[in-house]
Amino acid sequence: MEAKYKPRIIEGKIKDSLSAAGCIVIEGVRDCGKTTTAEKFAKTTYRLFSNDPKNETIAVEPTLVLSGETPILIDEWHNVPILWDKVRREVDDRRTTAQFILTGSTAPEYSANRHSGAGRMIIVKMSPMSLCESGIGSKEVDFKNLFKKNNEKIFGNKEFSLTDYAKYIVIGGWPSNLNLNEKDSSNRIKSYIENLSDVDLRNVSQKISKQRVISLIRAISRNISTSSSMENIAKESQISPNTLRVYLDQLMRVYLLDELEAWSPHIRAKSRLRVKPKWAFCDPSIATASLGITSNHLINDREAFGLFFESLVLRDIRVLASSVDGAVYYISDSRNDRGNEIDIIVEMWDGRWAAFEVKLGSPSGIKDAVRNFEWLDNIISDTKREKLMSKNIIIAGGTSYTREDGINVISLAHLFA
């Protein structure tokens, strides 16, 4: 049975963007819900399927999909790449907002002849569903309040067990999987990975090897939530270092993978922080499915559970960050093997920011997170500190509260926006 549509946090940004620009472009991994959400705003819809013979006709006569009541949704527009410039010119001619919505699951390849769309098109990034969007969370802690210096204590007590978190790590945030059990969902995601490796990426580049893609996905999955070096990923995936970057770029082009950027604060220390790239899947279920990991495996391996839980938190924080127009980063000092790290930084456009550590919730884990916040305090400038709105420890527990030192301990399932 098809899951009933559930509202998405990104809808607010889509609405605001349509009011500000002639065209918005909703980008994200296949099956994350882009088309269904876009249809809530569109008055006319055109679907451009891969390898459809009609695409050749549209490439010759683009006006076939540029007419109708606005906003006009052109789904999977990248199957007719010429539409980018055609839509841009149409927006120039019409000189009004909310004309077009483009959705795509493949980023267009750079072309010196293609206009960037800057000033005419607003890009909106969409992810799989967070726990609160899926209807699983209890919505007790408002994410937006973490960016207000109001000193209000937070509270939440809706129970959510480790078993629950493990289950939803494996099922993932895919709208079409919401009504499936863990086994069926995992099997569908395995098929999804196979199909993406064999079809989607081959459409991007015929030189891509399906076996190498799957090997790379597994290598990244084994290093989930860590700053593994390119050399290590290349060795584990058995892809030459020179070729690895090509494959990573292709996974990013279909939005399956992101390279999490390192945060650049005003540092007081004389020596600069040294960081390694941190790779993150759009959803932790990609990693569990590729490795055949079940919720029982996670429950019986706390160290692995912690790493996969961090991936779940990152997915949800990215979704929630769109409610405050925030960008997501991490900060790490890898000058030695015991370097300090803050798992997630969310910074708003006006410079306000919040720091997040991710722990399963044990007392020792909480203490470790507090020590990392103390390290952060010692390296940021006074100017940056004035913009810090909150320090937060996200846990896999059922109680949310504010400590005496002002640090929030928050159950992931309690967050909403």
Short mmCIF file of C-alpha atoms in Angstrom, two decimals:
data_model
loop_
_atom_site.label_atom_id
_atom_site.label_comp_id
_atom_site.label_asym_id
_atom_site.label_seq_id
_atom_site.Cartn_x
_atom_site.Cartn_y
_atom_site.Cartn_z
CA MET A 1 0.00 0.00 0.00
CA GLU A 2 1.33 3.41 -0.98
CA ALA A 3 2.25 5.63 1.97
CA LYS A 4 0.09 8.71 2.46
CA TYR A 5 1.87 11.99 1.71
CA LYS A 6 3.47 13.55 4.74
CA PRO A 7 4.42 17.25 4.79
CA ARG A 8 8.11 18.03 4.36
CA ILE A 9 10.14 20.67 6.19
CA ILE A 10 11.58 21.87 2.88
CA GLU A 11 8.10 23.06 1.81
CA GLY A 12 8.67 26.38 3.62
CA LYS A 13 11.84 27.02 1.65
CA ILE A 14 10.14 26.03 -1.61
CA LYS A 15 7.32 28.50 -0.94
CA ASP A 16 9.73 31.32 -0.07
CA SER A 17 11.90 30.57 -3.12
CA LEU A 18 8.93 30.64 -5.50
CA SER A 19 8.07 34.09 -4.15
CA ALA A 20 11.61 35.29 -4.83
CA ALA A 21 12.55 33.78 -8.20
CA GLY A 22 11.13 32.87 -11.58
CA CYS A 23 12.37 29.29 -11.28
CA ILE A 24 13.38 26.97 -8.47
CA VAL A 25 15.40 23.78 -8.94
CA ILE A 26 14.73 20.96 -6.46
CA GLU A 27 17.70 18.62 -6.37
CA GLY A 28 18.14 15.38 -4.48
CA VAL A 29 18.69 11.66 -4.63
CA ARG A 30 16.17 9.57 -6.55
CA ASP A 31 13.08 8.50 -4.55
CA CYS A 32 13.49 11.08 -1.77
CA GLY A 33 10.10 12.63 -2.64
CA LYS A 34 11.03 15.59 -4.88
CA THR A 35 8.29 15.13 -7.49
CA THR A 36 5.50 14.44 -5.00
CA THR A 37 6.40 17.53 -2.97
CA ALA A 38 6.86 19.71 -6.08
CA GLU A 39 3.41 18.70 -7.31
CA LYS A 40 1.92 20.34 -4.21
CA PHE A 41 3.01 23.69 -5.68
CA ALA A 42 2.70 23.11 -9.43
CA LYS A 43 -0.33 23.87 -11.61
CA THR A 44 1.08 22.11 -14.71
CA THR A 45 3.32 19.03 -14.75
CA TYR A 46 5.57 17.52 -17.43
CA ARG A 47 7.48 14.29 -16.72
CA LEU A 48 10.62 13.57 -18.73
CA PHE A 49 11.55 9.92 -18.32
CA SER A 50 15.03 8.59 -19.02
CA ASN A 51 15.53 7.26 -22.56
CA ASP A 52 12.04 8.37 -23.61
CA PRO A 53 11.96 9.01 -27.38
CA LYS A 54 9.85 12.12 -26.71
CA ASN A 55 12.89 13.77 -25.14
CA GLU A 56 14.46 14.18 -28.58
CA THR A 57 11.36 16.02 -29.77
CA ILE A 58 11.39 18.28 -26.71
CA ALA A 59 15.09 19.04 -27.29
CA VAL A 60 14.17 20.34 -30.76
CA GLU A 61 10.98 22.10 -29.63
CA PRO A 62 11.34 23.02 -25.90
CA THR A 63 8.17 25.14 -25.96
CA LEU A 64 6.26 21.85 -25.67
CA VAL A 65 7.01 21.87 -21.93
CA LEU A 66 7.19 25.63 -21.34
CA SER A 67 3.50 26.40 -21.68
CA GLY A 68 0.61 25.97 -19.25
CA GLU A 69 -0.68 27.38 -15.99
CA THR A 70 2.17 28.35 -13.69
CA PRO A 71 4.10 27.21 -11.77
CA ILE A 72 5.09 24.63 -14.41
CA LEU A 73 6.84 21.52 -13.05
CA ILE A 74 9.36 19.86 -15.37
CA ASP A 75 10.25 16.60 -13.65
CA GLU A 76 13.71 15.09 -14.32
CA TRP A 77 14.59 18.01 -16.55
CA HIS A 78 18.20 16.80 -16.85
CA ASN A 79 17.03 14.19 -19.38
CA VAL A 80 16.78 17.15 -21.80
CA PRO A 81 19.78 19.29 -20.72
CA ILE A 82 19.01 22.11 -23.17
CA LEU A 83 15.98 22.98 -21.03
CA TRP A 84 18.20 24.71 -18.45
CA ASP A 85 19.06 27.60 -20.72
CA LYS A 86 15.62 27.60 -22.34
CA VAL A 87 13.92 27.99 -18.96
CA ARG A 88 16.39 30.69 -17.92
CA ARG A 89 15.62 32.71 -21.03
CA GLU A 90 11.90 32.20 -20.53
CA VAL A 91 12.23 33.55 -16.98
CA ASP A 92 14.10 36.58 -18.36
CA ASP A 93 11.30 37.24 -20.85
CA ARG A 94 8.43 36.80 -18.40
CA ARG A 95 9.99 38.96 -15.65
CA THR A 96 7.85 37.51 -12.86
CA THR A 97 8.22 34.93 -10.09
CA ALA A 98 6.93 31.37 -9.60
CA GLN A 99 7.02 30.34 -13.25
CA PHE A 100 8.91 27.04 -13.21
CA ILE A 101 9.89 24.20 -10.88
CA LEU A 102 12.63 21.89 -12.12
CA THR A 103 13.29 18.61 -10.33
CA GLY A 104 16.30 16.41 -10.94
CA SER A 105 18.13 13.44 -9.46
CA THR A 106 21.31 14.05 -11.45
CA ALA A 107 23.38 17.22 -11.30
CA PRO A 108 24.12 18.61 -14.79
CA GLU A 109 27.66 18.25 -16.00
CA TYR A 110 29.52 21.54 -16.11
CA SER A 111 29.49 23.28 -19.47
CA ALA A 112 31.15 26.56 -20.30
CA ASN A 113 28.23 27.27 -22.63
CA ARG A 114 25.54 26.78 -19.98
CA HIS A 115 24.48 29.80 -17.93
CA SER A 116 24.66 29.33 -14.16
CA GLY A 117 21.11 30.59 -13.67
CA ALA A 118 22.30 32.89 -10.88
CA GLY A 119 19.77 35.57 -10.05
CA ARG A 120 17.00 33.74 -11.89
CA MET A 121 16.99 30.26 -10.37
CA ILE A 122 17.12 29.21 -6.73
CA ILE A 123 18.43 25.73 -5.98
CA VAL A 124 16.72 23.83 -3.16
CA LYS A 125 18.39 20.64 -1.89
CA MET A 126 16.09 17.85 -0.71
CA SER A 127 16.99 14.80 1.37
CA PRO A 128 15.19 11.63 2.45
CA MET A 129 12.77 12.13 5.32
CA SER A 130 13.82 12.91 8.88
CA LEU A 131 12.28 11.08 11.83
CA CYS A 132 9.90 13.94 12.56
CA GLU A 133 8.74 14.11 8.92
CA SER A 134 8.15 10.35 8.88
CA GLY A 135 5.72 10.71 11.78
CA ILE A 136 8.02 8.70 14.02
CA GLY A 137 9.35 11.47 16.26
CA SER A 138 7.40 13.12 19.09
CA LYS A 139 8.10 16.79 18.19
CA GLU A 140 9.01 17.99 21.68
CA VAL A 141 12.14 20.07 21.00
CA ASP A 142 11.93 22.83 18.36
CA PHE A 143 15.13 22.93 16.31
CA LYS A 144 14.67 26.64 15.57
CA ASN A 145 14.83 27.46 19.29
CA LEU A 146 18.40 26.17 19.39
CA PHE A 147 19.36 29.31 17.44
CA LYS A 148 17.83 31.74 19.93
CA LYS A 149 19.78 32.87 22.95
CA ASN A 150 16.77 32.78 25.25
CA ASN A 151 18.27 30.51 27.93
CA GLU A 152 15.05 28.50 28.03
CA LYS A 153 15.54 24.96 29.21
CA ILE A 154 14.39 22.20 26.91
CA PHE A 155 12.40 19.14 27.92
CA GLY A 156 11.18 15.94 26.28
CA ASN A 157 10.29 12.54 27.70
CA LYS A 158 8.65 10.47 24.95
CA GLU A 159 10.40 7.10 25.13
CA PHE A 160 12.34 5.95 22.05
CA SER A 161 14.51 2.89 22.51
CA LEU A 162 17.84 1.86 20.99
CA THR A 163 15.93 -0.86 19.15
CA ASP A 164 13.69 1.80 17.58
CA TYR A 165 16.68 3.84 16.41
CA ALA A 166 18.41 0.75 15.01
CA LYS A 167 15.28 -0.17 13.07
CA TYR A 168 14.93 3.26 11.45
CA ILE A 169 18.62 3.42 10.58
CA VAL A 170 18.07 0.29 8.46
CA ILE A 171 14.67 1.28 7.01
CA GLY A 172 15.82 4.80 6.15
CA GLY A 173 13.87 7.93 5.31
CA TRP A 174 12.51 6.85 1.92
CA PRO A 175 8.83 7.83 1.57
CA SER A 176 8.03 4.66 -0.37
CA ASN A 177 9.47 2.47 2.42
CA LEU A 178 7.49 3.89 5.33
CA ASN A 179 4.96 1.05 5.35
CA LEU A 180 7.54 -1.71 4.84
CA ASN A 181 9.13 -3.92 7.46
CA GLU A 182 12.88 -3.88 7.97
CA LYS A 183 13.65 -6.87 5.74
CA ASP A 184 11.54 -5.68 2.79
CA SER A 185 12.90 -2.16 3.08
CA SER A 186 16.50 -3.37 3.14
CA ASN A 187 15.90 -5.57 0.08
CA ARG A 188 14.38 -2.66 -1.79
CA ILE A 189 17.39 -0.45 -0.95
CA LYS A 190 19.80 -3.17 -2.13
CA SER A 191 17.91 -3.24 -5.43
CA TYR A 192 18.02 0.56 -5.48
CA ILE A 193 21.83 0.52 -5.15
CA GLU A 194 22.14 -2.08 -7.92
CA ASN A 195 19.87 -0.08 -10.21
CA LEU A 196 21.63 3.20 -9.47
CA SER A 197 25.01 1.60 -10.17
CA ASP A 198 23.82 -0.07 -13.36
CA VAL A 199 21.46 2.56 -14.82
CA ASP A 200 21.64 6.02 -13.22
CA LEU A 201 25.42 6.28 -13.13
CA ARG A 202 25.78 4.65 -16.55
CA ASN A 203 23.49 7.38 -17.90
CA VAL A 204 25.88 9.90 -16.36
CA SER A 205 28.99 8.21 -17.78
CA GLN A 206 29.39 5.04 -19.84
CA LYS A 207 32.90 4.64 -18.42
CA ILE A 208 31.55 3.92 -14.92
CA SER A 209 31.90 0.28 -13.78
CA LYS A 210 28.96 -1.12 -11.79
CA GLN A 211 31.26 -3.41 -9.79
CA ARG A 212 33.57 -0.53 -8.85
CA VAL A 213 30.61 1.64 -7.80
CA ILE A 214 29.28 -1.06 -5.47
CA SER A 215 32.79 -1.71 -4.12
CA LEU A 216 33.20 2.01 -3.41
CA ILE A 217 29.80 2.28 -1.69
CA ARG A 218 30.78 -0.63 0.57
CA ALA A 219 34.17 0.90 1.35
CA ILE A 220 32.58 4.20 2.36
CA SER A 221 29.96 2.29 4.37
CA ARG A 222 32.70 0.54 6.36
CA ASN A 223 34.14 3.97 7.19
CA ILE A 224 30.83 5.69 7.88
CA SER A 225 31.00 8.81 10.09
CA THR A 226 34.80 8.84 10.05
CA SER A 227 37.37 11.07 8.37
CA SER A 228 38.94 8.30 6.33
CA SER A 229 41.70 9.26 3.95
CA MET A 230 41.34 9.05 0.18
CA GLU A 231 44.20 6.54 0.18
CA ASN A 232 42.33 4.27 2.59
CA ILE A 233 39.08 4.47 0.59
CA ALA A 234 40.99 3.73 -2.63
CA LYS A 235 42.68 0.70 -1.05
CA GLU A 236 39.46 -0.74 0.40
CA SER A 237 37.48 -0.24 -2.80
CA GLN A 238 40.35 -1.47 -4.98
CA ILE A 239 40.09 1.64 -7.14
CA SER A 240 43.26 3.48 -8.12
CA PRO A 241 43.72 6.84 -6.36
CA ASN A 242 43.65 8.63 -9.72
CA THR A 243 40.29 7.07 -10.61
CA LEU A 244 38.72 7.33 -7.14
CA ARG A 245 37.95 11.05 -7.43
CA VAL A 246 36.02 10.41 -10.64
CA TYR A 247 33.82 7.81 -8.95
CA LEU A 248 33.26 9.98 -5.86
CA ASP A 249 32.21 12.88 -8.08
CA GLN A 250 29.71 10.67 -9.93
CA LEU A 251 28.15 9.50 -6.65
CA MET A 252 27.81 13.15 -5.68
CA ARG A 253 26.26 13.99 -9.05
CA VAL A 254 23.37 11.62 -8.29
CA TYR A 255 23.19 13.01 -4.73
CA LEU A 256 23.86 9.67 -3.06
CA LEU A 257 27.02 11.01 -1.43
CA ASP A 258 28.15 14.33 0.01
CA GLU A 259 31.55 15.57 1.05
CA LEU A 260 30.92 17.24 4.39
CA GLU A 261 32.76 20.55 4.48
CA ALA A 262 35.03 21.50 7.34
CA TRP A 263 33.94 24.58 9.26
CA SER A 264 36.22 27.60 9.15
CA PRO A 265 35.84 29.58 12.37
CA HIS A 266 38.00 32.45 13.52
CA ILE A 267 40.73 30.39 15.18
CA ARG A 268 42.71 31.74 18.13
CA ALA A 269 45.37 29.03 17.90
CA LYS A 270 48.54 29.92 16.04
CA SER A 271 48.55 26.70 14.02
CA ARG A 272 45.75 25.95 11.57
CA LEU A 273 43.53 22.91 12.00
CA ARG A 274 44.24 20.09 9.59
CA VAL A 275 41.26 18.12 8.36
CA LYS A 276 40.53 15.06 6.24
CA PRO A 277 37.48 14.77 3.99
CA LYS A 278 34.38 13.35 5.63
CA TRP A 279 32.02 11.45 3.35
CA ALA A 280 28.34 11.08 4.14
CA PHE A 281 25.55 9.18 2.40
CA CYS A 282 22.21 10.90 1.98
CA ASP A 283 20.73 8.23 4.26
CA PRO A 284 22.34 5.65 6.60
CA SER A 285 20.22 2.86 5.10
CA ILE A 286 22.45 2.98 2.00
CA ALA A 287 25.35 1.83 4.17
CA THR A 288 23.44 -0.83 6.12
CA ALA A 289 21.92 -2.29 2.94
CA SER A 290 25.26 -2.38 1.10
CA LEU A 291 26.89 -4.29 3.99
CA GLY A 292 23.89 -6.49 4.86
CA ILE A 293 23.61 -4.97 8.35
CA THR A 294 20.38 -5.48 10.31
CA SER A 295 19.09 -3.73 13.43
CA ASN A 296 20.15 -6.77 15.48
CA HIS A 297 23.71 -6.36 14.21
CA LEU A 298 23.70 -2.74 15.40
CA ILE A 299 22.24 -3.59 18.81
CA ASN A 300 24.98 -6.18 19.35
CA ASP A 301 27.84 -3.90 18.23
CA ARG A 302 27.69 -0.65 20.16
CA GLU A 303 30.72 0.87 18.45
CA ALA A 304 29.21 0.33 14.99
CA PHE A 305 25.82 1.48 16.29
CA GLY A 306 27.35 4.77 17.38
CA LEU A 307 28.81 5.44 13.93
CA PHE A 308 25.58 4.59 12.09
CA PHE A 309 23.57 6.62 14.59
CA GLU A 310 25.79 9.61 13.83
CA SER A 311 24.92 9.17 10.14
CA LEU A 312 21.20 9.15 11.05
CA VAL A 313 21.63 12.33 13.08
CA LEU A 314 23.48 14.04 10.24
CA ARG A 315 20.64 13.21 7.83
CA ASP A 316 18.04 14.68 10.20
CA ILE A 317 20.10 17.76 11.06
CA ARG A 318 20.51 18.52 7.36
CA VAL A 319 16.74 18.38 6.92
CA LEU A 320 16.09 20.46 10.03
CA ALA A 321 18.76 23.01 9.06
CA SER A 322 16.68 24.03 6.04
CA SER A 323 14.16 25.52 8.49
CA VAL A 324 16.74 28.08 9.63
CA ASP A 325 18.49 28.50 6.27
CA GLY A 326 21.52 26.86 7.83
CA ALA A 327 24.59 25.24 6.29
CA VAL A 328 25.98 22.03 7.81
CA TYR A 329 29.68 21.46 8.57
CA TYR A 330 31.98 19.62 10.94
CA ILE A 331 35.17 20.71 12.67
CA SER A 332 38.12 18.47 13.44
CA ASP A 333 41.77 18.62 14.33
CA SER A 334 43.49 15.64 12.71
CA ARG A 335 47.05 16.65 13.57
CA ASN A 336 47.20 13.46 15.59
CA ASP A 337 45.15 10.27 15.89
CA ARG A 338 43.42 11.55 19.00
CA GLY A 339 42.43 14.87 17.49
CA ASN A 340 39.35 16.64 18.83
CA GLU A 341 36.19 16.96 16.79
CA ILE A 342 32.73 18.48 16.85
CA ASP A 343 30.47 16.21 14.82
CA ILE A 344 28.13 18.83 13.37
CA ILE A 345 28.10 22.63 13.12
CA VAL A 346 25.05 24.41 11.73
CA GLU A 347 25.67 28.04 10.73
CA MET A 348 22.95 30.43 9.64
CA TRP A 349 23.29 33.08 6.95
CA ASP A 350 23.63 35.83 9.60
CA GLY A 351 26.52 34.09 11.39
CA ARG A 352 24.58 32.56 14.27
CA TRP A 353 25.58 28.97 14.83
CA ALA A 354 25.06 25.91 17.01
CA ALA A 355 27.33 22.97 17.79
CA PHE A 356 26.23 19.33 17.96
CA GLU A 357 27.96 16.28 19.35
CA VAL A 358 26.46 12.84 18.70
CA LYS A 359 26.51 10.10 21.33
CA LEU A 360 24.39 7.07 22.08
CA GLY A 361 23.78 8.47 25.54
CA SER A 362 26.08 6.72 28.03
CA PRO A 363 27.54 8.84 30.87
CA SER A 364 31.05 8.38 29.46
CA GLY A 365 29.84 9.50 26.03
CA ILE A 366 28.26 12.63 27.50
CA LYS A 367 31.53 13.45 29.32
CA ASP A 368 33.47 13.01 26.08
CA ALA A 369 31.12 15.40 24.30
CA VAL A 370 31.55 18.01 27.05
CA ARG A 371 35.34 17.75 26.70
CA ASN A 372 35.02 18.39 22.98
CA PHE A 373 32.95 21.49 23.66
CA GLU A 374 35.67 22.69 26.06
CA TRP A 375 38.21 22.20 23.26
CA LEU A 376 35.98 24.22 20.94
CA ASP A 377 35.75 27.03 23.50
CA ASN A 378 39.53 27.24 23.60
CA ILE A 379 40.05 27.63 19.84
CA ILE A 380 37.29 30.00 18.68
CA SER A 381 37.62 33.77 18.80
CA ASP A 382 35.55 36.02 21.07
CA THR A 383 33.70 37.32 18.00
CA LYS A 384 32.72 33.80 16.98
CA ARG A 385 31.74 32.90 20.53
CA GLU A 386 29.22 35.77 20.60
CA LYS A 387 27.38 34.14 17.70
CA LEU A 388 27.23 30.70 19.36
CA MET A 389 23.59 30.09 20.26
CA SER A 390 23.71 26.60 21.79
CA LYS A 391 25.77 23.50 22.47
CA ASN A 392 23.86 20.26 22.01
CA ILE A 393 24.47 16.55 22.56
CA ILE A 394 22.17 14.45 20.38
CA ILE A 395 21.53 11.03 21.91
CA ALA A 396 19.69 7.79 21.13
CA GLY A 397 17.60 8.03 24.26
CA GLY A 398 14.12 8.98 25.40
CA THR A 399 14.80 12.04 27.59
CA SER A 400 15.77 15.57 26.56
CA TYR A 401 16.94 18.15 29.08
CA THR A 402 19.27 21.09 29.69
CA ARG A 403 22.27 20.52 31.95
CA GLU A 404 23.33 22.95 34.67
CA ASP A 405 26.18 24.16 32.41
CA GLY A 406 23.65 25.11 29.70
CA ILE A 407 24.45 22.23 27.34
CA ASN A 408 21.34 20.59 25.88
CA VAL A 409 21.05 16.81 25.82
CA ILE A 410 18.46 15.99 23.16
CA SER A 411 16.88 12.75 22.02
CA LEU A 412 16.99 12.77 18.20
CA ALA A 413 13.37 11.57 18.07
CA HIS A 414 12.24 14.68 19.98
CA LEU A 415 13.54 17.19 17.41
CA PHE A 416 11.20 18.94 14.97
CA ALA A 417 10.99 22.14 12.91
#
